[in-house]
mmCIF file of C-alpha atoms in Angstrom:
data_model
loop_
_atom_site.group_PDB
_atom_site.id
_atom_site.type_symbol
_atom_site.label_atom_id
_atom_site.label_comp_id
_atom_site.label_asym_id
_atom_site.label_seq_id
_atom_site.Cartn_x
_atom_site.Cartn_y
_atom_site.Cartn_z
ATOM 1 C CA ALA A 1 0.000 0.000 0.000
ATOM 2 C CA GLN A 2 1.166 3.518 -0.698
ATOM 3 C CA SER A 3 2.011 5.913 2.121
ATOM 4 C CA VAL A 4 3.107 9.514 2.374
ATOM 5 C CA SER A 5 5.324 11.075 5.021
ATOM 6 C CA GLN A 6 5.682 14.745 5.791
ATOM 7 C CA HIS A 7 8.491 15.171 8.236
ATOM 8 C CA ASN A 8 7.812 18.693 9.437
ATOM 9 C CA HIS A 9 4.565 19.019 11.353
ATOM 10 C CA HIS A 10 4.983 22.693 12.228
ATOM 11 C CA VAL A 11 7.130 25.315 10.530
ATOM 12 C CA ILE A 12 7.455 28.944 11.592
ATOM 13 C CA LEU A 13 9.123 31.421 9.258
ATOM 14 C CA SER A 14 9.470 35.153 8.930
ATOM 15 C CA GLU A 15 8.263 36.907 5.812
ATOM 16 C CA ALA A 16 10.732 36.740 2.899
ATOM 17 C CA ALA A 17 12.336 33.565 4.239
ATOM 18 C CA SER A 18 12.676 30.605 1.916
ATOM 19 C CA LEU A 19 10.485 27.565 2.378
ATOM 20 C CA GLU A 20 11.030 23.888 1.769
ATOM 21 C CA LEU A 21 8.557 21.291 3.000
ATOM 22 C CA GLY A 22 9.555 17.669 2.766
ATOM 23 C CA CYS A 23 7.405 14.898 1.336
ATOM 24 C CA ASN A 24 8.397 11.272 0.838
ATOM 25 C CA TYR A 25 6.214 8.492 -0.423
ATOM 26 C CA SER A 26 6.447 4.760 -0.519
ATOM 27 C CA TYR A 27 5.209 3.048 -3.640
ATOM 28 C CA GLY A 28 7.187 1.081 -6.148
ATOM 29 C CA GLY A 29 5.228 1.920 -9.265
ATOM 30 C CA THR A 30 4.319 5.011 -11.209
ATOM 31 C CA VAL A 31 2.669 7.732 -9.209
ATOM 32 C CA ASN A 32 0.948 11.058 -9.567
ATOM 33 C CA LEU A 33 1.980 13.566 -6.911
ATOM 34 C CA PHE A 34 0.122 16.533 -5.507
ATOM 35 C CA TRP A 35 0.419 19.353 -3.019
ATOM 36 C CA TYR A 36 -2.739 20.772 -1.514
ATOM 37 C CA VAL A 37 -3.093 23.849 0.655
ATOM 38 C CA GLN A 38 -5.734 24.526 3.294
ATOM 39 C CA TYR A 39 -6.021 28.127 4.433
ATOM 40 C CA PRO A 40 -7.557 28.730 7.860
ATOM 41 C CA GLY A 41 -11.249 27.943 7.818
ATOM 42 C CA GLN A 42 -11.249 26.835 4.212
ATOM 43 C CA HIS A 43 -11.274 23.556 2.334
ATOM 44 C CA LEU A 44 -8.352 22.001 0.502
ATOM 45 C CA GLN A 45 -7.216 23.511 -2.751
ATOM 46 C CA LEU A 46 -4.815 22.074 -5.284
ATOM 47 C CA LEU A 47 -1.479 23.891 -5.261
ATOM 48 C CA LEU A 48 0.376 21.908 -7.903
ATOM 49 C CA LYS A 49 0.657 18.438 -9.345
ATOM 50 C CA TYR A 50 3.122 16.176 -11.111
ATOM 51 C CA PHE A 51 2.083 13.531 -13.605
ATOM 52 C CA SER A 52 5.024 13.194 -15.984
ATOM 53 C CA GLY A 53 7.654 15.196 -17.845
ATOM 54 C CA ASP A 54 9.729 17.934 -16.242
ATOM 55 C CA PRO A 55 10.277 16.906 -12.619
ATOM 56 C CA LEU A 56 10.280 20.559 -11.538
ATOM 57 C CA VAL A 57 6.674 21.607 -11.330
ATOM 58 C CA LYS A 58 5.483 25.158 -10.912
ATOM 59 C CA GLY A 59 2.193 25.882 -9.194
ATOM 60 C CA ILE A 60 0.159 28.841 -8.117
ATOM 61 C CA LYS A 61 1.345 31.686 -5.878
ATOM 62 C CA GLY A 62 5.028 31.139 -6.625
ATOM 63 C CA PHE A 63 5.215 27.590 -5.273
ATOM 64 C CA GLU A 64 7.158 24.849 -6.977
ATOM 65 C CA ALA A 65 7.968 21.235 -6.244
ATOM 66 C CA GLU A 66 10.618 18.858 -7.478
ATOM 67 C CA PHE A 67 10.037 15.174 -8.055
ATOM 68 C CA ILE A 68 13.164 13.141 -7.335
ATOM 69 C CA LYS A 69 12.330 9.591 -8.270
ATOM 70 C CA SER A 70 15.458 8.059 -6.753
ATOM 71 C CA LYS A 71 14.621 9.578 -3.387
ATOM 72 C CA PHE A 72 10.850 8.995 -3.579
ATOM 73 C CA SER A 73 10.474 12.666 -2.745
ATOM 74 C CA PHE A 74 8.328 15.575 -3.866
ATOM 75 C CA ASN A 75 9.408 18.566 -1.791
ATOM 76 C CA LEU A 76 7.553 21.860 -1.924
ATOM 77 C CA ARG A 77 9.512 25.106 -2.187
ATOM 78 C CA LYS A 78 8.955 28.816 -2.306
ATOM 79 C CA PRO A 79 11.842 31.315 -2.465
ATOM 80 C CA SER A 80 10.177 34.020 -0.383
ATOM 81 C CA VAL A 81 7.118 33.387 1.773
ATOM 82 C CA GLN A 82 4.430 35.900 2.620
ATOM 83 C CA TRP A 83 2.181 36.216 5.646
ATOM 84 C CA SER A 84 -0.709 35.073 3.425
ATOM 85 C CA ASP A 85 1.033 31.710 2.951
ATOM 86 C CA THR A 86 0.091 30.778 6.517
ATOM 87 C CA ALA A 87 -1.821 27.547 6.016
ATOM 88 C CA GLU A 88 -1.602 23.801 6.296
ATOM 89 C CA TYR A 89 0.045 21.981 3.402
ATOM 90 C CA PHE A 90 -0.648 18.394 2.409
ATOM 91 C CA CYS A 91 1.320 16.181 0.102
ATOM 92 C CA ALA A 92 -0.649 13.428 -1.643
ATOM 93 C CA VAL A 93 0.065 10.536 -3.959
ATOM 94 C CA ASN A 94 -2.131 8.595 -6.331
ATOM 95 C CA ALA A 95 -0.847 5.345 -7.761
ATOM 96 C CA ARG A 96 -1.561 5.233 -11.466
ATOM 97 C CA ASN A 97 -2.702 1.651 -11.465
ATOM 98 C CA ASN A 98 -4.974 2.230 -8.519
ATOM 99 C CA ALA A 99 -8.393 1.495 -9.862
ATOM 100 C CA GLY A 100 -9.907 3.316 -6.965
ATOM 101 C CA ASN A 101 -8.559 6.693 -8.040
ATOM 102 C CA MET A 102 -7.873 7.445 -4.400
ATOM 103 C CA LEU A 103 -5.394 9.885 -3.017
ATOM 104 C CA THR A 104 -3.256 9.016 -0.021
ATOM 105 C CA PHE A 105 -2.420 12.101 2.007
ATOM 106 C CA GLY A 106 0.482 12.901 4.254
ATOM 107 C CA GLY A 107 -0.088 14.124 7.789
ATOM 108 C CA GLY A 108 0.198 17.771 6.831
ATOM 109 C CA THR A 109 2.570 20.603 7.720
ATOM 110 C CA ARG A 110 1.289 23.693 9.459
ATOM 111 C CA LEU A 111 3.131 26.762 8.227
ATOM 112 C CA MET A 112 3.005 29.996 10.154
ATOM 113 C CA VAL A 113 4.574 33.058 8.569
ATOM 114 C CA LYS A 114 5.303 35.909 10.940
ATOM 115 C CA PRO A 115 4.859 39.411 9.514
ATOM 116 C CA ASN B 1 -22.102 27.240 -9.140
ATOM 117 C CA ALA B 2 -21.890 25.710 -5.645
ATOM 118 C CA GLY B 3 -19.429 22.845 -6.296
ATOM 119 C CA VAL B 4 -19.469 20.459 -3.330
ATOM 120 C CA THR B 5 -21.869 21.331 -0.518
ATOM 121 C CA GLN B 6 -21.744 19.717 2.908
ATOM 122 C CA THR B 7 -24.169 20.023 5.787
ATOM 123 C CA PRO B 8 -24.002 20.649 8.661
ATOM 124 C CA LYS B 9 -20.853 22.720 9.169
ATOM 125 C CA PHE B 10 -20.696 21.999 12.883
ATOM 126 C CA GLN B 11 -22.205 19.281 15.041
ATOM 127 C CA VAL B 12 -21.884 18.155 18.628
ATOM 128 C CA LEU B 13 -23.066 14.669 19.562
ATOM 129 C CA LYS B 14 -23.184 12.595 22.704
ATOM 130 C CA THR B 15 -21.636 9.150 22.672
ATOM 131 C CA GLY B 16 -24.086 6.680 21.189
ATOM 132 C CA GLN B 17 -26.100 9.200 19.187
ATOM 133 C CA SER B 18 -26.506 8.812 15.457
ATOM 134 C CA MET B 19 -26.356 11.337 12.682
ATOM 135 C CA THR B 20 -25.983 11.674 8.938
ATOM 136 C CA LEU B 21 -23.640 14.058 7.142
ATOM 137 C CA GLN B 22 -24.990 15.193 3.822
ATOM 138 C CA CYS B 23 -22.977 15.938 0.703
ATOM 139 C CA ALA B 24 -24.108 17.067 -2.730
ATOM 140 C CA GLN B 25 -22.194 18.080 -5.852
ATOM 141 C CA ASP B 26 -23.475 19.894 -8.904
ATOM 142 C CA MET B 27 -20.576 19.150 -11.263
ATOM 143 C CA ASN B 28 -22.005 15.919 -12.670
ATOM 144 C CA HIS B 29 -19.084 13.960 -11.234
ATOM 145 C CA ASN B 30 -19.192 10.183 -11.191
ATOM 146 C CA SER B 31 -17.046 9.676 -8.092
ATOM 147 C CA MET B 32 -17.554 10.899 -4.546
ATOM 148 C CA TYR B 33 -15.523 10.441 -1.394
ATOM 149 C CA TRP B 34 -15.644 10.944 2.342
ATOM 150 C CA TYR B 35 -12.447 11.796 4.203
ATOM 151 C CA ARG B 36 -11.727 12.562 7.831
ATOM 152 C CA GLN B 37 -8.988 14.952 8.848
ATOM 153 C CA ASP B 38 -7.184 14.557 12.144
ATOM 154 C CA PRO B 39 -4.168 16.515 13.444
ATOM 155 C CA GLY B 40 -0.905 15.016 12.254
ATOM 156 C CA MET B 41 -2.638 12.324 10.243
ATOM 157 C CA GLY B 42 -3.712 14.239 7.181
ATOM 158 C CA LEU B 43 -6.823 13.127 5.373
ATOM 159 C CA ARG B 44 -7.843 9.515 5.503
ATOM 160 C CA LEU B 45 -10.399 8.001 3.188
ATOM 161 C CA ILE B 46 -13.452 6.569 4.931
ATOM 162 C CA TYR B 47 -15.596 5.428 2.000
ATOM 163 C CA TYR B 48 -15.868 6.232 -1.639
ATOM 164 C CA SER B 49 -18.335 5.765 -4.442
ATOM 165 C CA ALA B 50 -16.773 5.294 -7.848
ATOM 166 C CA SER B 51 -20.106 5.746 -9.570
ATOM 167 C CA GLU B 52 -23.794 5.864 -8.807
ATOM 168 C CA GLY B 53 -24.899 2.620 -7.272
ATOM 169 C CA THR B 54 -21.501 1.541 -5.931
ATOM 170 C CA THR B 55 -19.735 2.163 -2.643
ATOM 171 C CA ASP B 56 -16.464 0.817 -1.293
ATOM 172 C CA LYS B 57 -14.502 0.977 1.921
ATOM 173 C CA GLY B 58 -11.518 3.226 2.207
ATOM 174 C CA GLU B 59 -8.768 3.243 4.796
ATOM 175 C CA VAL B 60 -10.867 3.817 7.936
ATOM 176 C CA PRO B 61 -14.452 2.601 7.370
ATOM 177 C CA ASN B 62 -15.238 1.174 10.809
ATOM 178 C CA GLY B 63 -18.129 2.892 12.557
ATOM 179 C CA TYR B 64 -19.473 4.479 9.373
ATOM 180 C CA ASN B 65 -21.958 3.701 6.637
ATOM 181 C CA VAL B 66 -22.585 5.503 3.382
ATOM 182 C CA SER B 67 -25.348 5.860 0.849
ATOM 183 C CA ARG B 68 -24.979 7.033 -2.741
ATOM 184 C CA LEU B 69 -28.515 8.281 -3.043
ATOM 185 C CA ASN B 70 -28.133 9.406 -6.644
ATOM 186 C CA LYS B 71 -25.381 10.845 -8.801
ATOM 187 C CA ARG B 72 -25.407 14.135 -6.886
ATOM 188 C CA GLU B 73 -25.625 12.979 -3.276
ATOM 189 C CA PHE B 74 -23.396 10.879 -1.050
ATOM 190 C CA SER B 75 -24.208 10.706 2.658
ATOM 191 C CA LEU B 76 -22.124 9.481 5.590
ATOM 192 C CA ARG B 77 -23.845 7.989 8.621
ATOM 193 C CA LEU B 78 -22.573 7.437 12.131
ATOM 194 C CA GLU B 79 -24.896 4.868 13.720
ATOM 195 C CA SER B 80 -23.490 5.106 17.247
ATOM 196 C CA ALA B 81 -21.033 7.961 17.612
ATOM 197 C CA ALA B 82 -17.862 7.503 19.642
ATOM 198 C CA PRO B 83 -15.353 10.100 20.897
ATOM 199 C CA SER B 84 -12.795 8.647 18.480
ATOM 200 C CA GLN B 85 -14.975 9.951 15.660
ATOM 201 C CA THR B 86 -14.385 13.545 16.702
ATOM 202 C CA SER B 87 -12.843 14.954 13.559
ATOM 203 C CA VAL B 88 -13.317 17.216 10.578
ATOM 204 C CA TYR B 89 -15.069 15.453 7.743
ATOM 205 C CA PHE B 90 -14.615 16.384 4.092
ATOM 206 C CA CYS B 91 -16.660 15.271 1.171
ATOM 207 C CA ALA B 92 -15.053 15.384 -2.272
ATOM 208 C CA SER B 93 -15.959 14.565 -5.840
ATOM 209 C CA SER B 94 -14.204 14.016 -9.143
ATOM 210 C CA GLU B 95 -14.574 12.490 -12.544
ATOM 211 C CA TRP B 96 -13.455 8.876 -12.449
ATOM 212 C CA GLY B 97 -9.724 8.708 -13.168
ATOM 213 C CA LYS B 98 -9.242 12.437 -12.657
ATOM 214 C CA ALA B 99 -7.524 12.614 -9.294
ATOM 215 C CA GLU B 100 -6.032 15.972 -10.218
ATOM 216 C CA LYS B 101 -9.517 17.432 -10.304
ATOM 217 C CA LEU B 102 -10.662 16.439 -6.850
ATOM 218 C CA PHE B 103 -13.032 19.078 -5.493
ATOM 219 C CA PHE B 104 -13.564 19.340 -1.746
ATOM 220 C CA GLY B 105 -16.459 20.595 0.306
ATOM 221 C CA SER B 106 -15.912 23.065 3.128
ATOM 222 C CA GLY B 107 -15.967 20.421 5.848
ATOM 223 C CA THR B 108 -18.024 19.386 8.857
ATOM 224 C CA GLN B 109 -16.505 19.792 12.296
ATOM 225 C CA LEU B 110 -17.886 17.009 14.490
ATOM 226 C CA SER B 111 -17.345 16.675 18.220
ATOM 227 C CA VAL B 112 -18.479 13.563 20.089
ATOM 228 C CA LEU B 113 -18.619 14.003 23.851
#
């Protein structure tokens, strides 16, 4: 069964600091990878996704993520965070041969950006 | 264009009480899902319905039942609520095979005392 690990549960940064959130997954086959963001009081929204091609994926709001197949990782990055990036971030994986079309989510990372 | 609508937004139950969480989508999606979100554990799939007329267990189905009433509606029932079911519940929908287009509802915060 596939699983997703997010190593940082809480991250506190000052505005303009750089961000990197770790995500590792366990699955031997071909996967689709996602990052979702949940702003306070809101539902999950897709931030970016990787299906194939260029392993460096650019998403909304200046976020990007890099798929490193050899490390089973899909880390999220942003060069300069803003106060409005305060949210919880979830990494998710969907195995391509999974007939159930289900996403497996990581435990989430709460990011707080201090103004 | 409402997307995925969940009711209620908040609910407090006593142990042993029953209740049904309602979910409806207006995007003509085939597939619908129920997740629960707990601190440090992310979202875990409770049940899903790949298409109208079918339902299947997800990762954490115990203590829950579901009904795919029609293509639009997918309800989650707690027959005898337990404190361990205190959580935030999210309904979601998508076209079958389109995981990248998973749309979430706004969530139901449930507390079981």
